[in-house]
Amino acid sequence: MNKTSISASISVKDADIANVVLMPGDPLRAKHVAERYLENPVCFNTVRNMLGYTGTYKGKKISVMGSGMGIPSMGIYATELYTQFDVDAIIRIGSAGALSDRIKIRDVVIAMAASTDSNYGNAFGLHGYFAPAADYGMLSHAVEASKKLSINAVVGTVYTSDHFYNPCSGINECLRNLGHLAVEMETAGLYWTAAACHKKALSILTISDHIFTGEALSAEDRQESFREMMELAMETAWQSIE
């Protein structure tokens, strides 16, 4: 929605922000998504080069905007989109490292919930531990779309870490033993923020490497795998718009 905002991070111009926003970490990836998957995309934000675009997909308005890396950056942009621009739902799209033996390179993971080592959730004042989880309606749309598109999507718990280079030895083995599918850096923050703002969120991730086997996608394979994730995210976003 195009409206006056106190945001220092988002300055809407030339286009509205749709009710559903796709959020890759990289703003240049947001530009690529807009140019490849949206019809008539218009850039609405260039503040700090965190590019945001709005266009249409199969007749429905959808936006895409970068989130930056890590929970604090995701938290800033998600909070402002939810509270200042009337966004109803955010879908994180990004890469993750596989932990589970049953997850393969190029698989798509739909994050049902996220464990984390971050203290971000403490600020919400719950006495105990607040378990960040996806919106079930959006998750079910994603599962349905994956079947229609014949995409190998696995639903389960991921681990959101504040550390790209984790100094804790043995952490990956512990996570695998507790059933985590993959590790990444933003999902828990998005799910916490959505819950606090009474909005919807979902994280759809492409497996770009495997923590234990050492396998990793080439640049060409990453692009093809990204295509599958984007088709799934677009269909999920489309179904989530009433």
PDB file of C-alpha atoms in Angstrom:
ATOM      1  CA  MET A   1       0.000   0.000   0.000  1.00  0.00           C
ATOM      2  CA  ASN A   2       1.260   3.488  -0.853  1.00  0.00           C
ATOM      3  CA  LYS A   3       1.000   5.629   2.251  1.00  0.00           C
ATOM      4  CA  THR A   4       2.894   8.148   4.352  1.00  0.00           C
ATOM      5  CA  SER A   5       5.331   6.348   6.626  1.00  0.00           C
ATOM      6  CA  ILE A   6       7.804   7.178   9.373  1.00  0.00           C
ATOM      7  CA  SER A   7      10.105   4.467   8.051  1.00  0.00           C
ATOM      8  CA  ALA A   8      13.755   5.400   7.570  1.00  0.00           C
ATOM      9  CA  SER A   9      14.310   2.164   5.647  1.00  0.00           C
ATOM     10  CA  ILE A  10      11.490   2.131   3.079  1.00  0.00           C
ATOM     11  CA  SER A  11      10.436   5.137   1.025  1.00  0.00           C
ATOM     12  CA  VAL A  12       7.627   4.203  -1.344  1.00  0.00           C
ATOM     13  CA  LYS A  13       7.643   5.922  -4.703  1.00  0.00           C
ATOM     14  CA  ASP A  14       6.138   5.205  -8.108  1.00  0.00           C
ATOM     15  CA  ALA A  15       4.347   2.001  -6.975  1.00  0.00           C
ATOM     16  CA  ASP A  16       2.248   0.550  -4.180  1.00  0.00           C
ATOM     17  CA  ILE A  17       3.413  -2.326  -1.992  1.00  0.00           C
ATOM     18  CA  ALA A  18       1.251  -5.422  -2.447  1.00  0.00           C
ATOM     19  CA  ASN A  19      -0.440  -7.284   0.400  1.00  0.00           C
ATOM     20  CA  VAL A  20       1.972 -10.204  -0.125  1.00  0.00           C
ATOM     21  CA  VAL A  21       5.731  -9.622  -0.315  1.00  0.00           C
ATOM     22  CA  LEU A  22       8.432 -12.118  -1.301  1.00  0.00           C
ATOM     23  CA  MET A  23      11.727 -11.473   0.499  1.00  0.00           C
ATOM     24  CA  PRO A  24      15.099 -12.829  -0.618  1.00  0.00           C
ATOM     25  CA  GLY A  25      18.089 -11.714   1.416  1.00  0.00           C
ATOM     26  CA  ASP A  26      19.901 -10.180  -1.553  1.00  0.00           C
ATOM     27  CA  PRO A  27      18.308  -7.012  -3.018  1.00  0.00           C
ATOM     28  CA  LEU A  28      19.799  -7.844  -6.429  1.00  0.00           C
ATOM     29  CA  ARG A  29      17.994 -11.176  -6.246  1.00  0.00           C
ATOM     30  CA  ALA A  30      14.792  -9.202  -5.620  1.00  0.00           C
ATOM     31  CA  LYS A  31      15.494  -7.271  -8.836  1.00  0.00           C
ATOM     32  CA  HIS A  32      16.038 -10.546 -10.711  1.00  0.00           C
ATOM     33  CA  VAL A  33      12.790 -12.020  -9.365  1.00  0.00           C
ATOM     34  CA  ALA A  34      10.833  -8.906 -10.328  1.00  0.00           C
ATOM     35  CA  GLU A  35      12.228  -8.816 -13.854  1.00  0.00           C
ATOM     36  CA  ARG A  36      11.801 -12.536 -14.492  1.00  0.00           C
ATOM     37  CA  TYR A  37       8.553 -13.439 -12.746  1.00  0.00           C
ATOM     38  CA  LEU A  38       6.445 -10.274 -12.454  1.00  0.00           C
ATOM     39  CA  GLU A  39       4.611  -8.453 -15.226  1.00  0.00           C
ATOM     40  CA  ASN A  40       5.267  -4.712 -15.481  1.00  0.00           C
ATOM     41  CA  PRO A  41       7.427  -4.495 -12.325  1.00  0.00           C
ATOM     42  CA  VAL A  42       7.970  -1.014 -10.881  1.00  0.00           C
ATOM     43  CA  CYS A  43      10.639  -0.208  -8.288  1.00  0.00           C
ATOM     44  CA  PHE A  44       9.122   1.247  -5.114  1.00  0.00           C
ATOM     45  CA  ASN A  45      12.201   1.437  -2.877  1.00  0.00           C
ATOM     46  CA  THR A  46      15.888   2.246  -3.300  1.00  0.00           C
ATOM     47  CA  VAL A  47      16.752   3.356   0.249  1.00  0.00           C
ATOM     48  CA  ARG A  48      20.103   1.793   1.257  1.00  0.00           C
ATOM     49  CA  ASN A  49      19.921  -0.060  -2.071  1.00  0.00           C
ATOM     50  CA  MET A  50      17.407  -2.480  -0.511  1.00  0.00           C
ATOM     51  CA  LEU A  51      15.504  -2.745  -3.753  1.00  0.00           C
ATOM     52  CA  GLY A  52      11.767  -3.391  -3.753  1.00  0.00           C
ATOM     53  CA  TYR A  53       9.435  -3.952  -6.715  1.00  0.00           C
ATOM     54  CA  THR A  54       5.726  -4.420  -7.314  1.00  0.00           C
ATOM     55  CA  GLY A  55       4.202  -6.116 -10.355  1.00  0.00           C
ATOM     56  CA  THR A  56       1.549  -8.669 -11.185  1.00  0.00           C
ATOM     57  CA  TYR A  57       1.583 -12.445 -11.392  1.00  0.00           C
ATOM     58  CA  LYS A  58      -1.361 -14.140 -13.109  1.00  0.00           C
ATOM     59  CA  GLY A  59      -3.395 -10.989 -12.634  1.00  0.00           C
ATOM     60  CA  LYS A  60      -2.662 -10.464  -8.924  1.00  0.00           C
ATOM     61  CA  LYS A  61      -0.387  -7.801  -7.445  1.00  0.00           C
ATOM     62  CA  ILE A  62       2.750  -9.154  -5.710  1.00  0.00           C
ATOM     63  CA  SER A  63       5.816  -7.348  -4.349  1.00  0.00           C
ATOM     64  CA  VAL A  64       9.392  -8.528  -3.869  1.00  0.00           C
ATOM     65  CA  MET A  65      11.997  -6.824  -1.697  1.00  0.00           C
ATOM     66  CA  GLY A  66      15.367  -7.687  -0.178  1.00  0.00           C
ATOM     67  CA  SER A  67      15.584  -8.334   3.569  1.00  0.00           C
ATOM     68  CA  GLY A  68      19.342  -8.203   4.116  1.00  0.00           C
ATOM     69  CA  MET A  69      21.247 -10.855   6.070  1.00  0.00           C
ATOM     70  CA  GLY A  70      20.345 -12.057   9.560  1.00  0.00           C
ATOM     71  CA  ILE A  71      17.447 -11.671  11.976  1.00  0.00           C
ATOM     72  CA  PRO A  72      17.997  -7.984  12.900  1.00  0.00           C
ATOM     73  CA  SER A  73      17.803  -6.861   9.269  1.00  0.00           C
ATOM     74  CA  MET A  74      14.828  -9.109   8.517  1.00  0.00           C
ATOM     75  CA  GLY A  75      13.133  -7.834  11.679  1.00  0.00           C
ATOM     76  CA  ILE A  76      13.432  -4.194  10.641  1.00  0.00           C
ATOM     77  CA  TYR A  77      11.998  -4.631   7.159  1.00  0.00           C
ATOM     78  CA  ALA A  78       9.318  -7.142   8.121  1.00  0.00           C
ATOM     79  CA  THR A  79       8.083  -4.984  11.015  1.00  0.00           C
ATOM     80  CA  GLU A  80       7.835  -1.896   8.836  1.00  0.00           C
ATOM     81  CA  LEU A  81       6.117  -3.750   5.985  1.00  0.00           C
ATOM     82  CA  TYR A  82       3.573  -5.258   8.377  1.00  0.00           C
ATOM     83  CA  THR A  83       2.891  -2.186  10.525  1.00  0.00           C
ATOM     84  CA  GLN A  84       3.443   0.791   8.230  1.00  0.00           C
ATOM     85  CA  PHE A  85       2.520  -0.482   4.777  1.00  0.00           C
ATOM     86  CA  ASP A  86      -0.411  -2.826   5.527  1.00  0.00           C
ATOM     87  CA  VAL A  87       1.362  -5.943   4.237  1.00  0.00           C
ATOM     88  CA  ASP A  88      -0.565  -9.081   5.246  1.00  0.00           C
ATOM     89  CA  ALA A  89       1.962 -11.811   4.432  1.00  0.00           C
ATOM     90  CA  ILE A  90       5.685 -12.204   3.802  1.00  0.00           C
ATOM     91  CA  ILE A  91       7.314 -15.212   2.144  1.00  0.00           C
ATOM     92  CA  ARG A  92      11.044 -15.570   2.714  1.00  0.00           C
ATOM     93  CA  ILE A  93      12.849 -17.088  -0.264  1.00  0.00           C
ATOM     94  CA  GLY A  94      16.481 -18.059   0.150  1.00  0.00           C
ATOM     95  CA  SER A  95      19.130 -20.718   0.412  1.00  0.00           C
ATOM     96  CA  ALA A  96      19.972 -23.067   3.265  1.00  0.00           C
ATOM     97  CA  GLY A  97      22.524 -25.707   4.199  1.00  0.00           C
ATOM     98  CA  ALA A  98      21.129 -29.218   4.638  1.00  0.00           C
ATOM     99  CA  LEU A  99      21.537 -30.998   7.974  1.00  0.00           C
ATOM    100  CA  SER A 100      19.311 -34.055   7.606  1.00  0.00           C
ATOM    101  CA  ASP A 101      20.454 -37.192   5.823  1.00  0.00           C
ATOM    102  CA  ARG A 102      17.125 -37.290   3.981  1.00  0.00           C
ATOM    103  CA  ILE A 103      17.603 -33.828   2.480  1.00  0.00           C
ATOM    104  CA  LYS A 104      19.418 -33.646  -0.830  1.00  0.00           C
ATOM    105  CA  ILE A 105      21.033 -30.863  -2.813  1.00  0.00           C
ATOM    106  CA  ARG A 106      18.405 -28.893  -4.815  1.00  0.00           C
ATOM    107  CA  ASP A 107      15.555 -29.995  -2.544  1.00  0.00           C
ATOM    108  CA  VAL A 108      13.129 -27.298  -1.458  1.00  0.00           C
ATOM    109  CA  VAL A 109      12.429 -27.016   2.271  1.00  0.00           C
ATOM    110  CA  ILE A 110       9.219 -25.446   3.557  1.00  0.00           C
ATOM    111  CA  ALA A 111       9.888 -24.317   7.117  1.00  0.00           C
ATOM    112  CA  MET A 112       7.062 -25.379   9.420  1.00  0.00           C
ATOM    113  CA  ALA A 113       8.923 -23.944  12.423  1.00  0.00           C
ATOM    114  CA  ALA A 114      12.359 -22.608  13.324  1.00  0.00           C
ATOM    115  CA  SER A 115      14.658 -23.197  16.264  1.00  0.00           C
ATOM    116  CA  THR A 116      17.294 -20.526  16.849  1.00  0.00           C
ATOM    117  CA  ASP A 117      20.271 -19.368  18.917  1.00  0.00           C
ATOM    118  CA  SER A 118      19.075 -15.751  18.682  1.00  0.00           C
ATOM    119  CA  ASN A 119      17.844 -13.660  21.636  1.00  0.00           C
ATOM    120  CA  TYR A 120      15.575 -11.659  19.316  1.00  0.00           C
ATOM    121  CA  GLY A 121      12.437 -13.300  20.711  1.00  0.00           C
ATOM    122  CA  ASN A 122      13.170 -12.230  24.301  1.00  0.00           C
ATOM    123  CA  ALA A 123      11.967  -8.714  23.515  1.00  0.00           C
ATOM    124  CA  PHE A 124       8.377  -9.942  23.086  1.00  0.00           C
ATOM    125  CA  GLY A 125       8.052 -10.540  26.828  1.00  0.00           C
ATOM    126  CA  LEU A 126       6.894 -14.143  26.957  1.00  0.00           C
ATOM    127  CA  HIS A 127       7.795 -15.983  30.174  1.00  0.00           C
ATOM    128  CA  GLY A 128       9.294 -19.083  28.652  1.00  0.00           C
ATOM    129  CA  TYR A 129      10.261 -19.820  25.071  1.00  0.00           C
ATOM    130  CA  PHE A 130       8.287 -18.525  22.100  1.00  0.00           C
ATOM    131  CA  ALA A 131       8.309 -21.143  19.308  1.00  0.00           C
ATOM    132  CA  PRO A 132       8.344 -19.363  15.929  1.00  0.00           C
ATOM    133  CA  ALA A 133       6.154 -21.137  13.374  1.00  0.00           C
ATOM    134  CA  ALA A 134       4.696 -20.592   9.904  1.00  0.00           C
ATOM    135  CA  ASP A 135       1.148 -19.601   9.027  1.00  0.00           C
ATOM    136  CA  TYR A 136      -0.646 -22.898   8.413  1.00  0.00           C
ATOM    137  CA  GLY A 137      -2.798 -21.602   5.565  1.00  0.00           C
ATOM    138  CA  MET A 138       0.233 -20.436   3.606  1.00  0.00           C
ATOM    139  CA  LEU A 139       2.121 -23.630   4.421  1.00  0.00           C
ATOM    140  CA  SER A 140      -0.740 -25.761   3.119  1.00  0.00           C
ATOM    141  CA  HIS A 141      -0.893 -23.660  -0.067  1.00  0.00           C
ATOM    142  CA  ALA A 142       2.835 -24.260  -0.576  1.00  0.00           C
ATOM    143  CA  VAL A 143       2.512 -28.013  -0.104  1.00  0.00           C
ATOM    144  CA  GLU A 144      -0.408 -28.141  -2.539  1.00  0.00           C
ATOM    145  CA  ALA A 145       1.509 -26.069  -5.095  1.00  0.00           C
ATOM    146  CA  SER A 146       4.616 -28.258  -4.785  1.00  0.00           C
ATOM    147  CA  LYS A 147       2.562 -31.309  -5.717  1.00  0.00           C
ATOM    148  CA  LYS A 148       1.038 -29.585  -8.741  1.00  0.00           C
ATOM    149  CA  LEU A 149       4.465 -28.411  -9.899  1.00  0.00           C
ATOM    150  CA  SER A 150       6.138 -31.785  -9.175  1.00  0.00           C
ATOM    151  CA  ILE A 151       8.709 -30.098  -6.930  1.00  0.00           C
ATOM    152  CA  ASN A 152      10.427 -32.197  -4.258  1.00  0.00           C
ATOM    153  CA  ALA A 153       9.500 -30.069  -1.226  1.00  0.00           C
ATOM    154  CA  VAL A 154      10.121 -31.286   2.325  1.00  0.00           C
ATOM    155  CA  VAL A 155       8.242 -29.781   5.283  1.00  0.00           C
ATOM    156  CA  GLY A 156       9.872 -29.576   8.707  1.00  0.00           C
ATOM    157  CA  THR A 157      11.880 -27.588  11.235  1.00  0.00           C
ATOM    158  CA  VAL A 158      14.884 -25.460  10.312  1.00  0.00           C
ATOM    159  CA  TYR A 159      17.521 -23.796  12.477  1.00  0.00           C
ATOM    160  CA  THR A 160      18.033 -20.041  12.272  1.00  0.00           C
ATOM    161  CA  SER A 161      21.483 -19.031  13.461  1.00  0.00           C
ATOM    162  CA  ASP A 162      23.068 -15.675  14.193  1.00  0.00           C
ATOM    163  CA  HIS A 163      26.375 -17.233  13.126  1.00  0.00           C
ATOM    164  CA  PHE A 164      27.306 -18.010   9.539  1.00  0.00           C
ATOM    165  CA  TYR A 165      30.587 -19.340  10.908  1.00  0.00           C
ATOM    166  CA  ASN A 166      29.396 -20.986  14.114  1.00  0.00           C
ATOM    167  CA  PRO A 167      32.190 -21.257  16.723  1.00  0.00           C
ATOM    168  CA  CYS A 168      30.357 -23.992  18.653  1.00  0.00           C
ATOM    169  CA  SER A 169      31.801 -27.389  17.793  1.00  0.00           C
ATOM    170  CA  GLY A 170      29.274 -30.194  17.550  1.00  0.00           C
ATOM    171  CA  ILE A 171      26.280 -27.908  17.006  1.00  0.00           C
ATOM    172  CA  ASN A 172      25.453 -29.368  13.590  1.00  0.00           C
ATOM    173  CA  GLU A 173      25.413 -32.936  14.912  1.00  0.00           C
ATOM    174  CA  CYS A 174      23.090 -31.848  17.723  1.00  0.00           C
ATOM    175  CA  LEU A 175      20.741 -30.129  15.315  1.00  0.00           C
ATOM    176  CA  ARG A 176      20.630 -33.139  13.022  1.00  0.00           C
ATOM    177  CA  ASN A 177      19.927 -35.471  15.944  1.00  0.00           C
ATOM    178  CA  LEU A 178      16.997 -33.272  16.970  1.00  0.00           C
ATOM    179  CA  GLY A 179      15.465 -33.526  13.507  1.00  0.00           C
ATOM    180  CA  HIS A 180      16.324 -30.170  11.953  1.00  0.00           C
ATOM    181  CA  LEU A 181      16.290 -30.241   8.164  1.00  0.00           C
ATOM    182  CA  ALA A 182      18.534 -27.283   7.386  1.00  0.00           C
ATOM    183  CA  VAL A 183      20.266 -24.185   8.759  1.00  0.00           C
ATOM    184  CA  GLU A 184      19.855 -20.552   7.636  1.00  0.00           C
ATOM    185  CA  MET A 185      19.774 -17.051   9.166  1.00  0.00           C
ATOM    186  CA  GLU A 186      16.373 -15.306   8.911  1.00  0.00           C
ATOM    187  CA  THR A 187      13.310 -17.553   9.301  1.00  0.00           C
ATOM    188  CA  ALA A 188      12.855 -17.454  13.091  1.00  0.00           C
ATOM    189  CA  GLY A 189      13.032 -13.668  13.083  1.00  0.00           C
ATOM    190  CA  LEU A 190      10.390 -13.436  10.379  1.00  0.00           C
ATOM    191  CA  TYR A 191       8.059 -15.852  12.175  1.00  0.00           C
ATOM    192  CA  TRP A 192       8.452 -14.040  15.508  1.00  0.00           C
ATOM    193  CA  THR A 193       7.786 -10.686  13.858  1.00  0.00           C
ATOM    194  CA  ALA A 194       4.718 -11.966  12.028  1.00  0.00           C
ATOM    195  CA  ALA A 195       3.254 -13.353  15.250  1.00  0.00           C
ATOM    196  CA  ALA A 196       3.857 -10.089  17.125  1.00  0.00           C
ATOM    197  CA  CYS A 197       2.257  -8.085  14.309  1.00  0.00           C
ATOM    198  CA  HIS A 198      -0.661 -10.557  13.945  1.00  0.00           C
ATOM    199  CA  LYS A 199       0.297 -11.190  10.336  1.00  0.00           C
ATOM    200  CA  LYS A 200       1.291 -14.193   8.178  1.00  0.00           C
ATOM    201  CA  ALA A 201       4.708 -15.568   7.215  1.00  0.00           C
ATOM    202  CA  LEU A 202       6.279 -18.524   5.469  1.00  0.00           C
ATOM    203  CA  SER A 203       9.858 -19.478   4.600  1.00  0.00           C
ATOM    204  CA  ILE A 204      10.671 -21.467   1.448  1.00  0.00           C
ATOM    205  CA  LEU A 205      14.315 -22.464   1.065  1.00  0.00           C
ATOM    206  CA  THR A 206      16.498 -24.018  -1.598  1.00  0.00           C
ATOM    207  CA  ILE A 207      19.197 -26.437  -0.407  1.00  0.00           C
ATOM    208  CA  SER A 208      22.421 -25.103  -1.889  1.00  0.00           C
ATOM    209  CA  ASP A 209      24.888 -27.239   0.072  1.00  0.00           C
ATOM    210  CA  HIS A 210      25.013 -30.091   2.580  1.00  0.00           C
ATOM    211  CA  ILE A 211      26.770 -29.485   5.884  1.00  0.00           C
ATOM    212  CA  PHE A 212      27.851 -33.099   6.361  1.00  0.00           C
ATOM    213  CA  THR A 213      28.561 -34.400   2.863  1.00  0.00           C
ATOM    214  CA  GLY A 214      30.282 -31.238   1.627  1.00  0.00           C
ATOM    215  CA  GLU A 215      28.229 -31.260  -1.576  1.00  0.00           C
ATOM    216  CA  ALA A 216      27.418 -27.858  -3.058  1.00  0.00           C
ATOM    217  CA  LEU A 217      25.603 -26.591  -6.122  1.00  0.00           C
ATOM    218  CA  SER A 218      27.466 -24.982  -8.973  1.00  0.00           C
ATOM    219  CA  ALA A 219      26.408 -21.503 -10.062  1.00  0.00           C
ATOM    220  CA  GLU A 220      24.397 -23.000 -12.931  1.00  0.00           C
ATOM    221  CA  ASP A 221      22.700 -25.573 -10.699  1.00  0.00           C
ATOM    222  CA  ARG A 222      21.862 -22.886  -8.129  1.00  0.00           C
ATOM    223  CA  GLN A 223      20.000 -20.940 -10.794  1.00  0.00           C
ATOM    224  CA  GLU A 224      17.945 -23.963 -11.852  1.00  0.00           C
ATOM    225  CA  SER A 225      17.127 -24.880  -8.258  1.00  0.00           C
ATOM    226  CA  PHE A 226      16.227 -21.262  -7.549  1.00  0.00           C
ATOM    227  CA  ARG A 227      13.725 -21.437 -10.431  1.00  0.00           C
ATOM    228  CA  GLU A 228      11.837 -24.280  -8.738  1.00  0.00           C
ATOM    229  CA  MET A 229      11.698 -22.410  -5.423  1.00  0.00           C
ATOM    230  CA  MET A 230      10.472 -19.250  -7.141  1.00  0.00           C
ATOM    231  CA  GLU A 231       7.698 -21.032  -9.014  1.00  0.00           C
ATOM    232  CA  LEU A 232       6.549 -22.520  -5.712  1.00  0.00           C
ATOM    233  CA  ALA A 233       6.766 -19.163  -3.917  1.00  0.00           C
ATOM    234  CA  MET A 234       4.864 -17.363  -6.657  1.00  0.00           C
ATOM    235  CA  GLU A 235       2.073 -19.937  -6.662  1.00  0.00           C
ATOM    236  CA  THR A 236       1.888 -19.801  -2.859  1.00  0.00           C
ATOM    237  CA  ALA A 237       1.720 -16.014  -2.887  1.00  0.00           C
ATOM    238  CA  TRP A 238      -0.955 -16.076  -5.601  1.00  0.00           C
ATOM    239  CA  GLN A 239      -3.117 -18.515  -3.619  1.00  0.00           C
ATOM    240  CA  SER A 240      -2.683 -16.425  -0.457  1.00  0.00           C
ATOM    241  CA  ILE A 241      -4.221 -13.328  -2.038  1.00  0.00           C
ATOM    242  CA  GLU A 242      -7.996 -13.186  -1.643  1.00  0.00           C
TER     243      GLU A 242
END
